[in-house]
Tab-separated table of C-alpha atoms in Angstrom:
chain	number	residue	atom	x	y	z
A	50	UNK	CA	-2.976	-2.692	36.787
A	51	UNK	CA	-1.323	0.034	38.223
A	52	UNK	CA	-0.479	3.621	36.748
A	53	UNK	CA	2.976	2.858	36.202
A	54	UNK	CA	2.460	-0.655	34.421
A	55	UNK	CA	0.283	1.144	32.324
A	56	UNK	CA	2.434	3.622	30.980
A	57	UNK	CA	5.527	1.139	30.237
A	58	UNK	CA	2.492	-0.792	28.226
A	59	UNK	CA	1.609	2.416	26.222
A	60	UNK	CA	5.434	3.200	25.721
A	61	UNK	CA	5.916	-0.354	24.329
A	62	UNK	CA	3.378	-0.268	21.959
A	63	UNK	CA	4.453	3.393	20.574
A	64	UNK	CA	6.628	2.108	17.708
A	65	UNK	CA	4.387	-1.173	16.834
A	66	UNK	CA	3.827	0.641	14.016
A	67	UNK	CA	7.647	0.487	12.815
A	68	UNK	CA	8.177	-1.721	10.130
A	69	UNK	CA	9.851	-5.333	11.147
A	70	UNK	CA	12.256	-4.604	8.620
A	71	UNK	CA	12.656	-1.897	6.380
A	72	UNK	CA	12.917	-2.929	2.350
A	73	UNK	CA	15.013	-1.331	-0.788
A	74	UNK	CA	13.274	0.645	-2.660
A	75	UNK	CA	14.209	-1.456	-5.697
A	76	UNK	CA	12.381	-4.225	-4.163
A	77	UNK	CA	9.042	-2.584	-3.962
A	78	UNK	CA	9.007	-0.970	-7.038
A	79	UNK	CA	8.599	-4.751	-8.580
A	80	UNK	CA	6.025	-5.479	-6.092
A	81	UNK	CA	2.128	-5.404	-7.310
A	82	UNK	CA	1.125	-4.803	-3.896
A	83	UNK	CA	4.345	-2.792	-2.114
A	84	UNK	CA	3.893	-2.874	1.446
A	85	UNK	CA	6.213	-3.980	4.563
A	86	UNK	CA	5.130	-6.253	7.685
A	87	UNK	CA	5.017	-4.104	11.040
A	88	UNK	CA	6.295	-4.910	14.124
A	89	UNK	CA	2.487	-5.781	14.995
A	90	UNK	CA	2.205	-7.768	12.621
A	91	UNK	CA	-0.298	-5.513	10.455
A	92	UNK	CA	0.752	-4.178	6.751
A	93	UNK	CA	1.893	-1.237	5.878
A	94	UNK	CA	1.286	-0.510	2.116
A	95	UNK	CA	3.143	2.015	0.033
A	96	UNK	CA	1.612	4.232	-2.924
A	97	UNK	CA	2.951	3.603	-5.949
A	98	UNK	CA	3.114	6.991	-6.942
A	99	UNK	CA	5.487	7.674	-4.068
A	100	UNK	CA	7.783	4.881	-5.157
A	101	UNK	CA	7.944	5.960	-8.924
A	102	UNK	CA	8.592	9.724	-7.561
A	103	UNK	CA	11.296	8.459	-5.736
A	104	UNK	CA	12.515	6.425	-8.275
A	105	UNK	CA	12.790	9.144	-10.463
A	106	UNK	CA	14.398	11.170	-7.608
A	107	UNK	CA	16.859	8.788	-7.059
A	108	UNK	CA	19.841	7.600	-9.348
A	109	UNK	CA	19.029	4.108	-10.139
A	110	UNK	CA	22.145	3.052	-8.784
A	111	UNK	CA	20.957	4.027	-5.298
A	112	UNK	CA	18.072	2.460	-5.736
A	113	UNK	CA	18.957	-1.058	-3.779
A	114	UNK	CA	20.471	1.282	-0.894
A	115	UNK	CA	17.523	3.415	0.298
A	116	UNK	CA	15.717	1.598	2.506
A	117	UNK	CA	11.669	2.453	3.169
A	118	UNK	CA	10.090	3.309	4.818
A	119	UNK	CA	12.253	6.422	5.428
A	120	UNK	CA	12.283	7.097	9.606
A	121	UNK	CA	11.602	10.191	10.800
A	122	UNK	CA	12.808	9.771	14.501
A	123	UNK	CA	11.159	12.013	17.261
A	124	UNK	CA	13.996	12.530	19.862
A	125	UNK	CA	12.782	14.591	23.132
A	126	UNK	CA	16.316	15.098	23.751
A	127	UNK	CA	16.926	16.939	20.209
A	128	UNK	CA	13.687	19.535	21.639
A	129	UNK	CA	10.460	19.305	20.789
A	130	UNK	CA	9.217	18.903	17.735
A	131	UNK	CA	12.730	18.290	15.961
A	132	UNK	CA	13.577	15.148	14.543
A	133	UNK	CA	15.976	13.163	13.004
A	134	UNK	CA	17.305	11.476	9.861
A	135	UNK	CA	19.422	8.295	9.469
A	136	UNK	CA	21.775	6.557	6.900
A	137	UNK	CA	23.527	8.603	4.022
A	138	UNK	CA	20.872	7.578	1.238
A	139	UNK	CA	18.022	8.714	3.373
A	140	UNK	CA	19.515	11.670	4.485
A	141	UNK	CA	20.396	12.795	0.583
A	142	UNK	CA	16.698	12.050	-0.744
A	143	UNK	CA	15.191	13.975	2.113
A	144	UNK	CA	17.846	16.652	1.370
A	145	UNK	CA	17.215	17.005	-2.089
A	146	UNK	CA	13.011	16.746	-1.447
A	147	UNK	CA	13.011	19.606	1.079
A	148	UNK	CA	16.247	21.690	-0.966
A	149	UNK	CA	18.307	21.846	2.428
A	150	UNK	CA	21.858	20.468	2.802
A	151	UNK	CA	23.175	20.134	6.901
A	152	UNK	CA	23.716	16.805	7.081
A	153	UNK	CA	26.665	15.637	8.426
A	154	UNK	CA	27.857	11.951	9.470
A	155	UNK	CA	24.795	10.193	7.629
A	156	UNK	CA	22.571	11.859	10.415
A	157	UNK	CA	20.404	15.210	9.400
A	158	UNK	CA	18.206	17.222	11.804
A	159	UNK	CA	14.483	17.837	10.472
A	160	UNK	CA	12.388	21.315	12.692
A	161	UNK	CA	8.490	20.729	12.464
A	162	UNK	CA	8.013	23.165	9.365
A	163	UNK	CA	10.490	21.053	7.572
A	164	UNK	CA	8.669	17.626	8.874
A	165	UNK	CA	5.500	18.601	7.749
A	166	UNK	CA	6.640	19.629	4.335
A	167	UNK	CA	8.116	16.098	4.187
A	168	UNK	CA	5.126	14.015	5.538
A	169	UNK	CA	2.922	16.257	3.212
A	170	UNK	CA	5.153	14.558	0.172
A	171	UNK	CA	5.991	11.220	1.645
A	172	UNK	CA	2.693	9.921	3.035
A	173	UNK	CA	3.143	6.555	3.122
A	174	UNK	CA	7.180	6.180	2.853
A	175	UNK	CA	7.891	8.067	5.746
A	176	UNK	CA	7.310	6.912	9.058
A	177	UNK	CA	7.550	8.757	12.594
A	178	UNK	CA	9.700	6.989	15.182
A	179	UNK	CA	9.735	8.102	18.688
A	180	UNK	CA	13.164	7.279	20.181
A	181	UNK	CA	13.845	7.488	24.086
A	182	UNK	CA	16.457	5.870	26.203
A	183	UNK	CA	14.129	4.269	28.025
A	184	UNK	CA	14.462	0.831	29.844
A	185	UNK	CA	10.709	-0.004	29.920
B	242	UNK	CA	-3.244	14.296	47.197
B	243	UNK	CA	-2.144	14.002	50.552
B	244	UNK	CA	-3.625	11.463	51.885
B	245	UNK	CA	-2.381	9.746	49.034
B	246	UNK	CA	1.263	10.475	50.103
B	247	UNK	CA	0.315	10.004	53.535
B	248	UNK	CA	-0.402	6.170	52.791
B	249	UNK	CA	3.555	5.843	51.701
B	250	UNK	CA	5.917	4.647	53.502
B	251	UNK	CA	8.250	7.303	54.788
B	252	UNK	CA	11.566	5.279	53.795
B	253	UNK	CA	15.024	6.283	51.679
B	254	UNK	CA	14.138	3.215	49.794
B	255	UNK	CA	10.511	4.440	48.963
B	256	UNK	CA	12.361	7.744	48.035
B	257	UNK	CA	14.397	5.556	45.498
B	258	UNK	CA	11.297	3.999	43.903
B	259	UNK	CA	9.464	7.382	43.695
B	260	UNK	CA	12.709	8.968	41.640
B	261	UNK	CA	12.194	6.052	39.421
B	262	UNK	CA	8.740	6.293	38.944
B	263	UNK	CA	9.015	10.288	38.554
B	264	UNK	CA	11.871	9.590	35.830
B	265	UNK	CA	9.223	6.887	33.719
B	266	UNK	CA	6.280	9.318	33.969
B	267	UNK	CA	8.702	12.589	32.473
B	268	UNK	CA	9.858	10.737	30.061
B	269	UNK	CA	6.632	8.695	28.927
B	270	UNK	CA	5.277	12.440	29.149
B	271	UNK	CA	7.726	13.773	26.628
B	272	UNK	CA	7.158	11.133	24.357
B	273	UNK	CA	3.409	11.577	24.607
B	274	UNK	CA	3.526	15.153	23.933
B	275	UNK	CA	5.786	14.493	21.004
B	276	UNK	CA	3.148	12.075	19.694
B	277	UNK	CA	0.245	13.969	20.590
B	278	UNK	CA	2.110	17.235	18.379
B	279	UNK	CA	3.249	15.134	15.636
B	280	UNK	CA	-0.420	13.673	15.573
B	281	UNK	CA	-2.111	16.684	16.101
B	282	UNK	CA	0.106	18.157	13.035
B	283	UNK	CA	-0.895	15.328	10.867
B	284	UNK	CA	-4.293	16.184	11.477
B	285	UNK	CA	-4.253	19.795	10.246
B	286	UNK	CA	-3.113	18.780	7.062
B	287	UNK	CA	-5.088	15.795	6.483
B	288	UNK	CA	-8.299	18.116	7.416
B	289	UNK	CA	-6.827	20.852	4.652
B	290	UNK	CA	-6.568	17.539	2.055
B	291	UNK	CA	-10.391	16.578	3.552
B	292	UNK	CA	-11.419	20.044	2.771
B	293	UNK	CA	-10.375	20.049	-0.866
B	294	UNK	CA	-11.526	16.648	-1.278
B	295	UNK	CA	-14.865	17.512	-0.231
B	296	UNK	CA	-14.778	20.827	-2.888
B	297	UNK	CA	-13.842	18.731	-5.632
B	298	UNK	CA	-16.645	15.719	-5.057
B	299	UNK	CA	-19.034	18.483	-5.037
B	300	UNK	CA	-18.350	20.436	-7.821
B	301	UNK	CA	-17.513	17.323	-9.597
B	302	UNK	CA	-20.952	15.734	-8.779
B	303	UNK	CA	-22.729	19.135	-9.484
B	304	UNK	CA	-20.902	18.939	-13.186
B	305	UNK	CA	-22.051	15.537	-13.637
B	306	UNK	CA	-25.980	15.853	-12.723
B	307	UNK	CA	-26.069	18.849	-15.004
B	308	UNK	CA	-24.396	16.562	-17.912
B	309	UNK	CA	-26.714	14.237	-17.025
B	310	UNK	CA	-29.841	16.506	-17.357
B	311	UNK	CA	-28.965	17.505	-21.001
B	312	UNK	CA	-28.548	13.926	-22.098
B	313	UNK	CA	-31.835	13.210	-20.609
B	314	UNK	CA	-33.113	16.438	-22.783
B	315	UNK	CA	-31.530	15.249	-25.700
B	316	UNK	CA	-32.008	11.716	-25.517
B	317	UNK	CA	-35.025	11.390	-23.146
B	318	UNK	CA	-34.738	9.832	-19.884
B	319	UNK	CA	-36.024	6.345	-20.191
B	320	UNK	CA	-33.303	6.244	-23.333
B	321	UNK	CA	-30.842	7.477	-20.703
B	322	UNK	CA	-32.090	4.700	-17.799
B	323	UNK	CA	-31.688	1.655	-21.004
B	324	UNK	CA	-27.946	3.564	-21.523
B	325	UNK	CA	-27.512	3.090	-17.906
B	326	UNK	CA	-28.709	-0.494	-17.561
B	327	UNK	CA	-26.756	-1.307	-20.394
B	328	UNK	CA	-23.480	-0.038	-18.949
B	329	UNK	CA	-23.295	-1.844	-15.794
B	330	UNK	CA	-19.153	-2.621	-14.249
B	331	UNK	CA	-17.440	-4.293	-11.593
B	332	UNK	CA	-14.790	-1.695	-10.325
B	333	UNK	CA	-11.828	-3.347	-8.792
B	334	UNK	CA	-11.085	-1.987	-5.194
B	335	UNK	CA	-7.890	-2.696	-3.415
B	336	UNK	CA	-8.440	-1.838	0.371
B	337	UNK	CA	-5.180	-1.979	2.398
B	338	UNK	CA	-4.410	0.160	5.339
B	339	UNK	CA	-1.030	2.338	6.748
B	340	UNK	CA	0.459	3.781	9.691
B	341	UNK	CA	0.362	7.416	11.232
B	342	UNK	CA	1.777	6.919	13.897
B	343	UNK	CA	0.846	3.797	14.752
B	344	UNK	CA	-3.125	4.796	13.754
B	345	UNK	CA	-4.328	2.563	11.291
B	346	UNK	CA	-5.546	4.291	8.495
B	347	UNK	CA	-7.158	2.827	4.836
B	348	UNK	CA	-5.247	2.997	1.545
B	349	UNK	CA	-7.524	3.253	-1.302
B	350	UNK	CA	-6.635	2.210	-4.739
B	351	UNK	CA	-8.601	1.232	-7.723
B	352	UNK	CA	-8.336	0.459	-11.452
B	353	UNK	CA	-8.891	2.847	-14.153
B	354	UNK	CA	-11.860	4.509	-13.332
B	355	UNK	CA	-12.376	6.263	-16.526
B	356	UNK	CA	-13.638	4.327	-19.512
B	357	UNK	CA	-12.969	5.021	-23.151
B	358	UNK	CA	-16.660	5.216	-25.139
B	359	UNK	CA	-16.301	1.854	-26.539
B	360	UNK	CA	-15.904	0.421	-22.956
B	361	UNK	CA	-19.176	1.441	-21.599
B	362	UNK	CA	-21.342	-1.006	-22.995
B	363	UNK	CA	-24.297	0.874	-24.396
B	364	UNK	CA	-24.501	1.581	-28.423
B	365	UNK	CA	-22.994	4.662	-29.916
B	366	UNK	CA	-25.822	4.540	-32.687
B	367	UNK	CA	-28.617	5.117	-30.238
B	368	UNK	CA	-27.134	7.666	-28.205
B	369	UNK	CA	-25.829	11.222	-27.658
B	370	UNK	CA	-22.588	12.800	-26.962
B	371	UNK	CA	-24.304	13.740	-24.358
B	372	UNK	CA	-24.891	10.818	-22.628
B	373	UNK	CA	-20.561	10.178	-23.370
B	374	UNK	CA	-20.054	13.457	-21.706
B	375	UNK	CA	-22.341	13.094	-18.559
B	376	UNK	CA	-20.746	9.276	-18.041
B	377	UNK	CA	-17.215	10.825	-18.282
B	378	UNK	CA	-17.635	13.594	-15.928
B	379	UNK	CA	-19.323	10.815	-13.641
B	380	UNK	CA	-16.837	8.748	-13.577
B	381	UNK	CA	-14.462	12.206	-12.486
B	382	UNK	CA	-17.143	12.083	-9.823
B	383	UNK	CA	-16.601	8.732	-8.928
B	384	UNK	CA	-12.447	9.071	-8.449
B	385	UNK	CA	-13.047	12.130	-5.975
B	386	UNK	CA	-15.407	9.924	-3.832
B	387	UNK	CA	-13.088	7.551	-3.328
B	388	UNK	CA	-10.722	9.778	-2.900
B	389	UNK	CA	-12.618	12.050	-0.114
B	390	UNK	CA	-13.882	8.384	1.508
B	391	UNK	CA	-9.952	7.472	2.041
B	392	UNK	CA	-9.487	11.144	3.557
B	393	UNK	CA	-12.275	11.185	5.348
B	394	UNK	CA	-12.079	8.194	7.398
B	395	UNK	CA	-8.033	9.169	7.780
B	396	UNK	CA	-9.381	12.316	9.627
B	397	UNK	CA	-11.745	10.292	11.935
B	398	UNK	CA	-8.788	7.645	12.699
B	399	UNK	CA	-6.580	11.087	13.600
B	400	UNK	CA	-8.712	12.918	15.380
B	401	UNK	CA	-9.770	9.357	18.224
B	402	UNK	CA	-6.386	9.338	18.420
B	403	UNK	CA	-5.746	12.752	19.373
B	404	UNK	CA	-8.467	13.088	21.924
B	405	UNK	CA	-7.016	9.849	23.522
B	406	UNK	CA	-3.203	10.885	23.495
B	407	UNK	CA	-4.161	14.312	24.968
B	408	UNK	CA	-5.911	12.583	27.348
B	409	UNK	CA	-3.250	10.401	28.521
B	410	UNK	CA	-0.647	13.655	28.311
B	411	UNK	CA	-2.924	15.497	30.511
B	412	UNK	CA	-3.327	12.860	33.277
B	413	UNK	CA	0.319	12.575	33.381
B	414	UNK	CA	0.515	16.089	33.594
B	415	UNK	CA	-2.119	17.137	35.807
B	416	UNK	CA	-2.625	13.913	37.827
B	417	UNK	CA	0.294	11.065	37.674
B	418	UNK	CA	3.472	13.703	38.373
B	419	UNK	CA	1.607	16.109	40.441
B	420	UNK	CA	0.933	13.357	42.846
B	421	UNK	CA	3.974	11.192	42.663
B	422	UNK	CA	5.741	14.723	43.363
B	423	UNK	CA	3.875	15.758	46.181
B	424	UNK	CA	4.472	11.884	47.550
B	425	UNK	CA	8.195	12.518	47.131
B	426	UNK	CA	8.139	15.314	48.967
B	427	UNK	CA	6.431	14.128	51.461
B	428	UNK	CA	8.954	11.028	52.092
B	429	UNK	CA	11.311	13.928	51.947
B	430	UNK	CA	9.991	15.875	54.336
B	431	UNK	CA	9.286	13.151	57.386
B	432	UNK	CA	12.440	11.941	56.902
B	433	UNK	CA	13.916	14.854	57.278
B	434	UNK	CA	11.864	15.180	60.336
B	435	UNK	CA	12.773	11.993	61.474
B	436	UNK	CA	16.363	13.266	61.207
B	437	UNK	CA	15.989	15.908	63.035
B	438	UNK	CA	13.997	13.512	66.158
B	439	UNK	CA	17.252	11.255	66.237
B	440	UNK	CA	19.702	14.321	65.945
B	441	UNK	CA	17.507	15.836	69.501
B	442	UNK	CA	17.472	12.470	71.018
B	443	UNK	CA	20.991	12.020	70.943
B	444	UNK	CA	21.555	15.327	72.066
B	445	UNK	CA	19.545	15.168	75.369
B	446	UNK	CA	20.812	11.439	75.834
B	447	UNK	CA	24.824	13.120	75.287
B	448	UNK	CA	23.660	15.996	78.049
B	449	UNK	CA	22.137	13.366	80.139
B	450	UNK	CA	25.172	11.548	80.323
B	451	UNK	CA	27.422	14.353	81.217
């Protein structure tokens, strides 16, 4: 196997970890055992404190709209170590968790400070995607 | 390197291939680097959580063993050892593992840990507070080792998979792109040379024929 086979290999298998589909948040909070399927195949399982904090976080009505886990996606384009937030839901819990408000068009932009402060909160319903236009 | 680029093919179509292949190995780069950072940031604070984890079993643990010695004075310690046989448990443990960036890593949770008196199984009558107070603060003990084995083996998971991503960021850097660079610019340069040749050649054949 060549170099470059290699590296489309390694760039397919950097979001196996993503979930195959994300679930509501009221979903998993009747779940015994909340986790989501990956793209692998594996589980990924949720702690229960984390849903009940965002639970509590969250107006109940929202609760069928925020979809976990959230994605934090790593964009090279956006410069390094900045990320992004999707969906309107998302982007108002992570808002309200880290006390900024710049979102604009259900999109908001995360710096590595601000990242960390998230992941250090959201362990297990946050996720990192790395996005690239890539046509591996 | 060179000889490396000497073993291309010196053709625009080469050229084409090598842009491509430049192009895949930037990018895969960036995304490497991002992963390597983001991983390498996860670490830090998961060796911070490891740290305090580690404090806390200890003093914990220390706390216990000294509850446990004044039960032992109190009650003696083969009346201690019957307590102990007496109090046996099955602890349920629900192992289950999640993602950091695509690391597996265990999730550790567990029942109650902490028992009310009556739970424990060995009389009241016979025994001290002390022995109530030495099984309580083991059972603290108990939490913050599960606790620092979950955070523990997190750390080892992060840190293999740091060492291998900066591996793989480095070779791209240092090896991969160097060399596919130096192999463009090698097509580059012969055929530039080659342009050149045909650009003399048809100048002497043009002077020829005049």
């Amino acid at each position: 196997m060549n170099n470059d086979e290699l590296l489309r290999r390694q760039l397919k298998i950097l979001n196996r970890h993503l979930p195959a589909e994300r679930v509501q948040l009221s979903e998993l909070l009747k779940c015994e055992r909340p986790r989501v399927r990956t793209k692998s195949g594996e589980t990924h399982r949720f702690r229960k404190e984390e849903l009940r904090y965002l639970a509590e976080l969250v107006p109940k009505e929202l609760h069928s709209k925020l979809r976990l886990p959230i994605l934090i996606e790593l964009t090279p384009q956006l410069g390094s170590g900045t990320a992004k937030i999707s969906g309107n839901t998302e982007c108002a819990v992570v808002g309200k968790i880290l006390g900024i408000k710049r979102e604009s068009e259900g999109e908001l932009v995360l710096y590595r400070p601000e990242i960390r402060a998230l992941r250090k909160k959201l362990q297990t319903t946050t996720q990192y995607a790395l996005v690239a236009g890539l046509s591996v | 390197m060179a000889s490396a680029a000497e073993a291309i093919t010196p053709t625009r179509g080469e050229l084409l291939k090598l842009a491509r292949r430049i192009e895949l190995a930037k990018r895969g780069h960036q995304l490497l680097k991002e992963k390597r950072d983001a991983l390498v940031a996860e670490l830090f604070d998961v060796l911070d959580e490891l740290q305090d984890a580690i404090e806390e079993a200890y003093k914990r643990m220390d706390e216990a063993f000294k509850e446990l010695t004044a039960a032992e004075i109190t009650m003696g310690a083969l009346e201690v050892k019957k307590a102990a046989l007496a109090s046996g448990r099955d602890l349920e443990v629900d192992l289950d593992t999640r993602y950091i960036m695509g690391v597996t890593v265990p999730i550790i949770e567990t029942g109650d840990v902490r028992r009310r008196v009556t739970e424990r199984g060995y009389g009241l009558i016979q025994t001290s507070s002390k022995l109530d107070d030495a099984a309580r603060k083991f059972e603290a003990a108990l939490e913050s080792i599960i606790k620092l084995a979950e955070v523990e083996e997190t750390a080892k998971s992060l840190a293999r998979e740091v060492e291998e991503t900066k591996r793989r960021v480095n070779s791209l850097e240092n090896i991969i792109i160097p060399q596919l660079e130096s192999a463009k610019k090698y097509i580059e340069f012969r055929l530039e040379e080659l342009e050149r040749e045909t650009f003399f050649r048809l100048k002497r054949i043009k002077r020829a024929m005049v």
